[in-house]
Coordinates of C-alpha atoms and ligand atoms in Angstrom, one line a residue:
M1 CA -17.9 -11.1 -0.2
K2 CA -18.3 -9.6 -3.7
L3 CA -16.1 -6.9 -5.3
D4 CA -16.6 -5.0 -8.6
H5 CA -13.4 -2.9 -8.4
V6 CA -10.7 -2.1 -5.8
L7 CA -10.6 1.7 -5.8
S8 CA -10.4 2.8 -2.2
V9 CA -9.9 1.3 1.3
S10 CA -13.4 2.5 2.1
Q11 CA -14.6 -0.6 0.4
F12 CA -13.1 -2.6 3.2
F13 CA -14.5 -0.7 6.1
D14 CA -15.9 -3.8 7.7
T15 CA -13.6 -5.9 9.9
S16 CA -15.5 -9.1 9.0
I17 CA -14.6 -8.5 5.3
L18 CA -11.0 -8.0 6.3
E19 CA -10.9 -11.2 8.3
Q20 CA -12.4 -13.1 5.4
L21 CA -9.8 -11.7 3.0
F22 CA -6.9 -12.2 5.4
S23 CA -7.9 -15.8 6.0
R24 CA -7.7 -16.5 2.3
V25 CA -4.3 -14.6 2.1
A26 CA -2.9 -16.8 4.9
Y27 CA -4.1 -19.9 3.0
L28 CA -2.5 -18.8 -0.3
E29 CA 0.8 -18.1 1.5
Q30 CA 0.8 -21.6 3.0
A31 CA -0.2 -23.1 -0.3
D32 CA 2.5 -21.3 -2.2
K33 CA 5.2 -22.4 0.3
G34 CA 3.9 -25.9 0.3
N35 CA 3.6 -26.1 -3.5
Y36 CA -0.1 -26.8 -3.5
L37 CA -1.5 -23.6 -5.1
E38 CA -4.4 -24.4 -7.4
P39 CA -4.8 -22.7 -10.8
T40 CA -7.9 -20.8 -9.8
L41 CA -7.3 -18.1 -12.5
K42 CA -6.5 -20.4 -15.4
G43 CA -7.7 -18.9 -18.7
K44 CA -7.9 -15.4 -17.2
M45 CA -6.0 -12.4 -18.4
L46 CA -4.7 -9.5 -16.3
A47 CA -3.6 -6.1 -17.8
T48 CA -1.2 -4.0 -15.8
L49 CA -1.2 -0.4 -17.0
F50 CA 1.5 1.6 -15.2
Y51 CA 1.9 5.3 -16.0
E52 CA 4.3 5.7 -13.1
P53 CA 7.3 3.6 -12.1
S54 CA 6.8 0.5 -9.9
T55 CA 8.7 -2.6 -8.8
R56 CA 6.7 -4.2 -6.0
T57 CA 3.1 -3.5 -7.1
R58 CA 3.5 -4.4 -10.7
F59 CA 5.7 -7.5 -10.2
S60 CA 3.6 -8.8 -7.3
F61 CA 0.4 -8.5 -9.3
E62 CA 1.9 -10.1 -12.3
S63 CA 3.5 -12.9 -10.2
A64 CA 0.2 -13.4 -8.3
M65 CA -1.7 -13.8 -11.6
Q66 CA 0.8 -16.3 -13.1
K67 CA 1.1 -18.3 -9.9
L68 CA -2.7 -18.8 -10.0
G69 CA -2.5 -20.1 -13.5
G70 CA -3.5 -16.8 -15.3
N71 CA -1.7 -14.7 -17.9
V72 CA -0.6 -11.1 -18.0
I73 CA -0.4 -8.3 -20.6
T74 CA 1.5 -5.3 -19.4
T75 CA 3.0 -1.9 -20.1
E76 CA 5.3 0.1 -17.9
S77 CA 5.8 3.8 -18.6
A78 CA 2.4 3.7 -20.2
G79 CA 2.4 7.5 -20.9
M80 CA 5.3 6.8 -23.2
F81 CA 4.9 3.2 -24.4
S82 CA 1.1 3.1 -25.0
S83 CA -1.0 5.2 -27.4
A84 CA -1.3 7.8 -24.6
I85 CA 1.8 9.3 -26.2
K86 CA -0.3 9.9 -29.4
G87 CA -3.0 11.7 -27.3
E88 CA -5.3 8.8 -26.5
S89 CA -7.4 9.5 -23.4
L90 CA -7.3 7.3 -20.3
E91 CA -10.9 6.5 -20.9
D92 CA -10.3 5.2 -24.4
T93 CA -7.3 3.2 -23.3
I94 CA -9.3 1.6 -20.6
K95 CA -12.3 0.8 -22.9
I96 CA -9.9 -0.9 -25.3
T97 CA -7.9 -2.8 -22.7
S98 CA -11.0 -4.0 -21.0
G99 CA -11.8 -5.9 -24.2
Y100 CA -8.5 -7.8 -23.9
A101 CA -8.4 -8.6 -20.2
D102 CA -10.5 -9.9 -17.3
A103 CA -9.1 -7.2 -14.9
I104 CA -7.0 -4.1 -15.1
V105 CA -4.4 -2.9 -12.6
L106 CA -3.8 0.9 -13.1
R107 CA -1.2 3.2 -11.6
H108 CA -1.7 6.8 -12.9
P109 CA -0.4 10.2 -11.6
E110 CA -3.8 11.9 -11.5
L111 CA -6.0 11.9 -8.4
G112 CA -9.3 10.1 -9.2
S113 CA -7.9 8.4 -12.3
A114 CA -8.8 4.9 -11.1
A115 CA -12.4 5.9 -10.5
R116 CA -12.5 7.4 -14.0
A117 CA -11.2 4.2 -15.4
A118 CA -13.7 2.1 -13.5
A119 CA -16.6 4.2 -14.8
V120 CA -15.8 3.1 -18.4
S121 CA -14.3 -0.3 -17.9
E122 CA -16.1 -3.6 -18.8
V123 CA -13.9 -5.4 -16.3
P124 CA -12.7 -4.8 -12.7
V125 CA -10.2 -2.0 -12.2
I126 CA -7.7 -2.1 -9.3
N127 CA -6.2 1.2 -8.2
A128 CA -2.5 0.7 -7.8
G129 CA -2.0 4.4 -6.9
D130 CA -3.8 7.4 -8.3
G131 CA -1.3 10.3 -7.8
P132 CA -1.6 11.7 -4.2
G133 CA -4.8 9.8 -3.7
E134 CA -4.9 6.2 -2.5
H135 CA -3.0 2.9 -2.9
P136 CA -5.6 0.6 -1.3
T137 CA -3.8 -2.8 -2.0
Q138 CA -0.8 -1.4 -0.2
A139 CA -2.9 -0.5 2.8
L140 CA -4.4 -4.0 2.8
L141 CA -1.0 -5.6 2.7
D142 CA 0.3 -3.2 5.4
L143 CA -2.6 -4.1 7.7
Y144 CA -2.1 -7.8 7.0
T145 CA 1.6 -7.5 7.9
I146 CA 0.8 -5.8 11.2
K147 CA -1.6 -8.5 12.1
K148 CA 0.7 -11.3 11.1
E149 CA 3.8 -9.8 12.8
L150 CA 2.2 -8.7 16.1
G151 CA -0.8 -11.0 16.3
R152 CA -3.4 -8.2 16.7
I153 CA -4.3 -4.7 15.6
E154 CA -6.4 -3.6 18.6
G155 CA -4.7 -1.4 21.0
L156 CA -1.5 -0.9 19.0
K157 CA 0.4 2.4 19.0
V158 CA 1.5 3.2 15.4
A159 CA 3.9 6.0 14.4
M160 CA 3.7 7.2 10.8
V161 CA 7.0 8.9 9.9
G162 CA 8.1 11.0 6.9
D163 CA 6.1 12.4 4.0
L164 CA 2.6 12.4 5.4
R165 CA 1.3 15.0 2.9
Y166 CA 2.0 13.1 -0.3
G167 CA 2.3 9.6 1.1
R168 CA -0.8 7.9 -0.2
T169 CA 0.0 4.7 1.7
V170 CA -0.3 6.6 5.0
H171 CA -3.7 8.1 3.9
S172 CA -5.1 4.6 3.1
L173 CA -3.6 2.8 6.1
L174 CA -4.8 5.3 8.8
Q175 CA -8.4 4.7 7.6
L176 CA -8.1 1.0 8.0
L177 CA -6.4 1.3 11.4
A178 CA -9.2 3.5 12.6
L179 CA -11.6 0.6 12.3
F180 CA -9.9 -1.2 15.3
P181 CA -10.6 -0.4 18.9
Q182 CA -8.0 1.5 21.0
V183 CA -5.5 2.0 18.2
S184 CA -3.6 5.3 18.7
M185 CA -1.4 7.0 16.1
Y186 CA 1.5 9.5 16.0
F187 CA 2.1 11.5 12.8
V188 CA 5.8 12.5 12.7
S189 CA 6.9 14.9 9.9
P190 CA 8.2 18.3 9.2
E191 CA 5.2 20.7 9.0
V192 CA 5.6 21.3 5.3
I193 CA 4.8 17.7 4.6
G194 CA 2.4 17.1 7.4
L195 CA -0.8 15.1 7.3
P196 CA -3.5 16.9 5.3
E197 CA -6.2 18.4 7.6
K198 CA -8.9 16.2 6.1
Y199 CA -7.3 13.1 7.6
S200 CA -7.0 14.7 11.1
T201 CA -10.7 15.6 10.8
Y202 CA -11.5 12.0 9.8
L203 CA -9.7 10.6 12.8
K204 CA -11.4 13.0 15.2
E205 CA -14.8 12.0 13.8
K206 CA -13.9 8.4 14.4
G207 CA -12.8 9.1 18.0
V208 CA -9.2 7.9 17.3
Q209 CA -6.5 9.2 19.6
F210 CA -3.6 10.8 17.6
N211 CA -0.8 13.4 17.9
H212 CA 1.3 15.3 15.5
L213 CA 5.0 15.5 16.3
Q214 CA 8.1 16.9 14.6
E215 CA 10.5 14.4 16.3
F216 CA 10.2 10.7 17.3
D217 CA 12.7 10.3 20.2
S218 CA 10.0 10.9 22.8
I219 CA 7.8 8.0 21.6
L220 CA 10.3 5.3 20.5
G221 CA 10.0 3.4 23.8
E222 CA 6.2 3.1 23.6
I223 CA 5.3 2.5 19.9
D224 CA 4.5 -1.0 18.5
V225 CA 4.8 0.0 14.8
M226 CA 7.1 2.5 13.2
Y227 CA 5.7 3.0 9.6
V228 CA 8.4 5.0 7.7
T229 CA 7.7 6.6 4.3
R230 CA 9.9 8.0 1.6
I231 CA 10.0 11.8 1.1
Q232 CA 8.5 11.9 -2.4
K233 CA 10.9 14.1 -4.4
E234 CA 8.8 13.8 -7.6
R235 CA 5.9 15.6 -5.9
F236 CA 7.9 18.7 -4.8
A237 CA 7.7 22.0 -6.8
S238 CA 11.4 22.6 -6.5
Q239 CA 14.7 20.8 -5.6
D240 CA 15.2 23.4 -2.8
D241 CA 11.9 22.5 -1.2
Y242 CA 12.8 18.8 -1.3
N243 CA 16.3 19.4 0.1
S244 CA 14.9 21.3 3.1
V245 CA 13.2 18.1 4.3
K246 CA 14.8 15.1 2.6
D247 CA 16.9 14.0 5.6
A248 CA 14.4 15.0 8.3
F249 CA 14.2 11.4 9.7
V250 CA 16.7 8.6 9.3
I251 CA 16.2 5.3 11.1
T252 CA 19.4 3.7 12.3
S253 CA 20.5 0.8 14.6
K254 CA 20.6 3.4 17.4
T255 CA 17.0 4.3 16.8
L256 CA 16.0 0.6 17.2
E257 CA 18.0 0.4 20.5
K258 CA 15.4 2.7 21.9
M259 CA 12.4 0.8 20.6
K260 CA 10.6 -2.2 22.2
S261 CA 12.0 -5.6 21.5
N262 CA 8.6 -6.7 20.1
S263 CA 8.0 -3.6 18.0
I264 CA 8.4 -3.6 14.2
V265 CA 9.7 -1.2 11.5
M266 CA 7.7 -1.1 8.3
H267 CA 8.1 0.8 5.0
P268 CA 6.1 0.5 1.8
L269 CA 9.4 0.8 -0.1
P270 CA 11.3 1.9 -2.1
R271 CA 13.5 3.6 0.6
V272 CA 16.1 6.2 -0.4
G273 CA 18.1 6.7 2.8
E274 CA 15.3 7.0 5.5
I275 CA 16.1 3.5 6.9
L276 CA 19.8 2.7 6.8
P277 CA 20.8 -0.8 5.5
E278 CA 22.3 -1.5 8.9
V279 CA 18.7 -1.8 10.3
D280 CA 18.1 -4.8 8.0
S281 CA 20.2 -7.1 10.2
D282 CA 17.6 -6.7 13.0
N283 CA 15.6 -9.4 11.3
T284 CA 12.9 -9.6 14.0
R285 CA 12.0 -5.9 13.9
A286 CA 12.9 -5.0 10.3
A287 CA 9.7 -6.2 8.8
Y288 CA 9.7 -4.2 5.5
F289 CA 11.0 -7.0 3.2
R290 CA 8.4 -9.5 4.7
Q291 CA 5.8 -6.7 4.2
A292 CA 6.6 -6.5 0.5
K293 CA 6.4 -10.3 0.1
N294 CA 3.0 -10.3 1.8
G295 CA 1.8 -8.1 -1.1
L296 CA 2.0 -11.1 -3.4
Y297 CA -0.5 -13.1 -1.3
V298 CA -2.8 -10.1 -0.7
R299 CA -2.9 -9.5 -4.4
M300 CA -3.6 -13.1 -5.2
A301 CA -6.6 -13.1 -2.9
L302 CA -7.9 -9.8 -4.4
L303 CA -7.5 -11.1 -8.0
E304 CA -9.4 -14.3 -7.1
L305 CA -12.1 -12.3 -5.4
L306 CA -12.6 -9.9 -8.3
M307 CA -12.6 -12.5 -11.0
Q308 CA -14.9 -14.9 -9.0
S309 CA -17.3 -12.0 -8.2
R310 CA -17.8 -11.6 -12.0
Q311 CA -18.7 -15.2 -12.4
T312 CA -21.4 -15.2 -9.8
Ligands
LIG1 N1 5.2 0.2 -2.4 C1 5.0 0.4 -3.7 O1 4.0 0.8 -4.2 O2 6.2 0.1 -4.4 P1 6.3 0.2 -6.0 O3 6.3 1.7 -6.3 O4 7.7 -0.4 -6.3 O5 5.2 -0.5 -6.6

């Protein structure tokens, strides 16, 4: 398995590649817990360039790099704290940064920005979110979490709830889920933030069974995974538009009472009220903090793969 960049989940549209990757992820997790991680990235440098806020993605990449013996150069709020504020183009920033690092993790508000960066970079670029586009490493860690928590992906019923219009994690994850036989999906959202038509068309072409709903009560007893997303205030044109949908779906302990005992609740986080803290105490089904931790190991495996691909 060889990788030049990580820009889109479409690079992982092969279940044997996913199995290979996830096998390494599981090894790295055990090695970290058993204190026998090897410094496979010793002498390597990672640049994390974030033009939008992040806690999980940036810290997990930086932690992954350092745990594997590598080093990190970083800027958060890159639009303000890099020379972008003086008018430097993304392309020039990437050309310069790729002279200082062995890989670049980029989060940027513009759709297609990661592909633009990869086109001019001397080193691998990892898309950590390109506006409303994709967040492929999140989708990989989401899929890994489902497999780890439930033991399989085939045949699962997955409900995606919340902001399906702007939620790039949903857009990436649904494409990966569509690779597995008999997976069915429910898309639960107010119409105004419903799933873009192109993804419905995609699923139809792949023969995946799915339904659009504006409530979830009717499916709680049958779903295996409830994947909840934040309504993305920053992507609405006005506060009124945001207010009209912001509390559309709130997961409470009562919601979980109607769900199967072996189902799980996931969320890419951060949450801002769509899953109440009372749900956290259902440790078996509240999988979102474990999901975030899995990101560390998925990103370790990806960094190894990218840097090793360059050496061969
Ligand atoms: N899930 C996710 O991308 O979180 P951050 O915005 O904190 O990186």
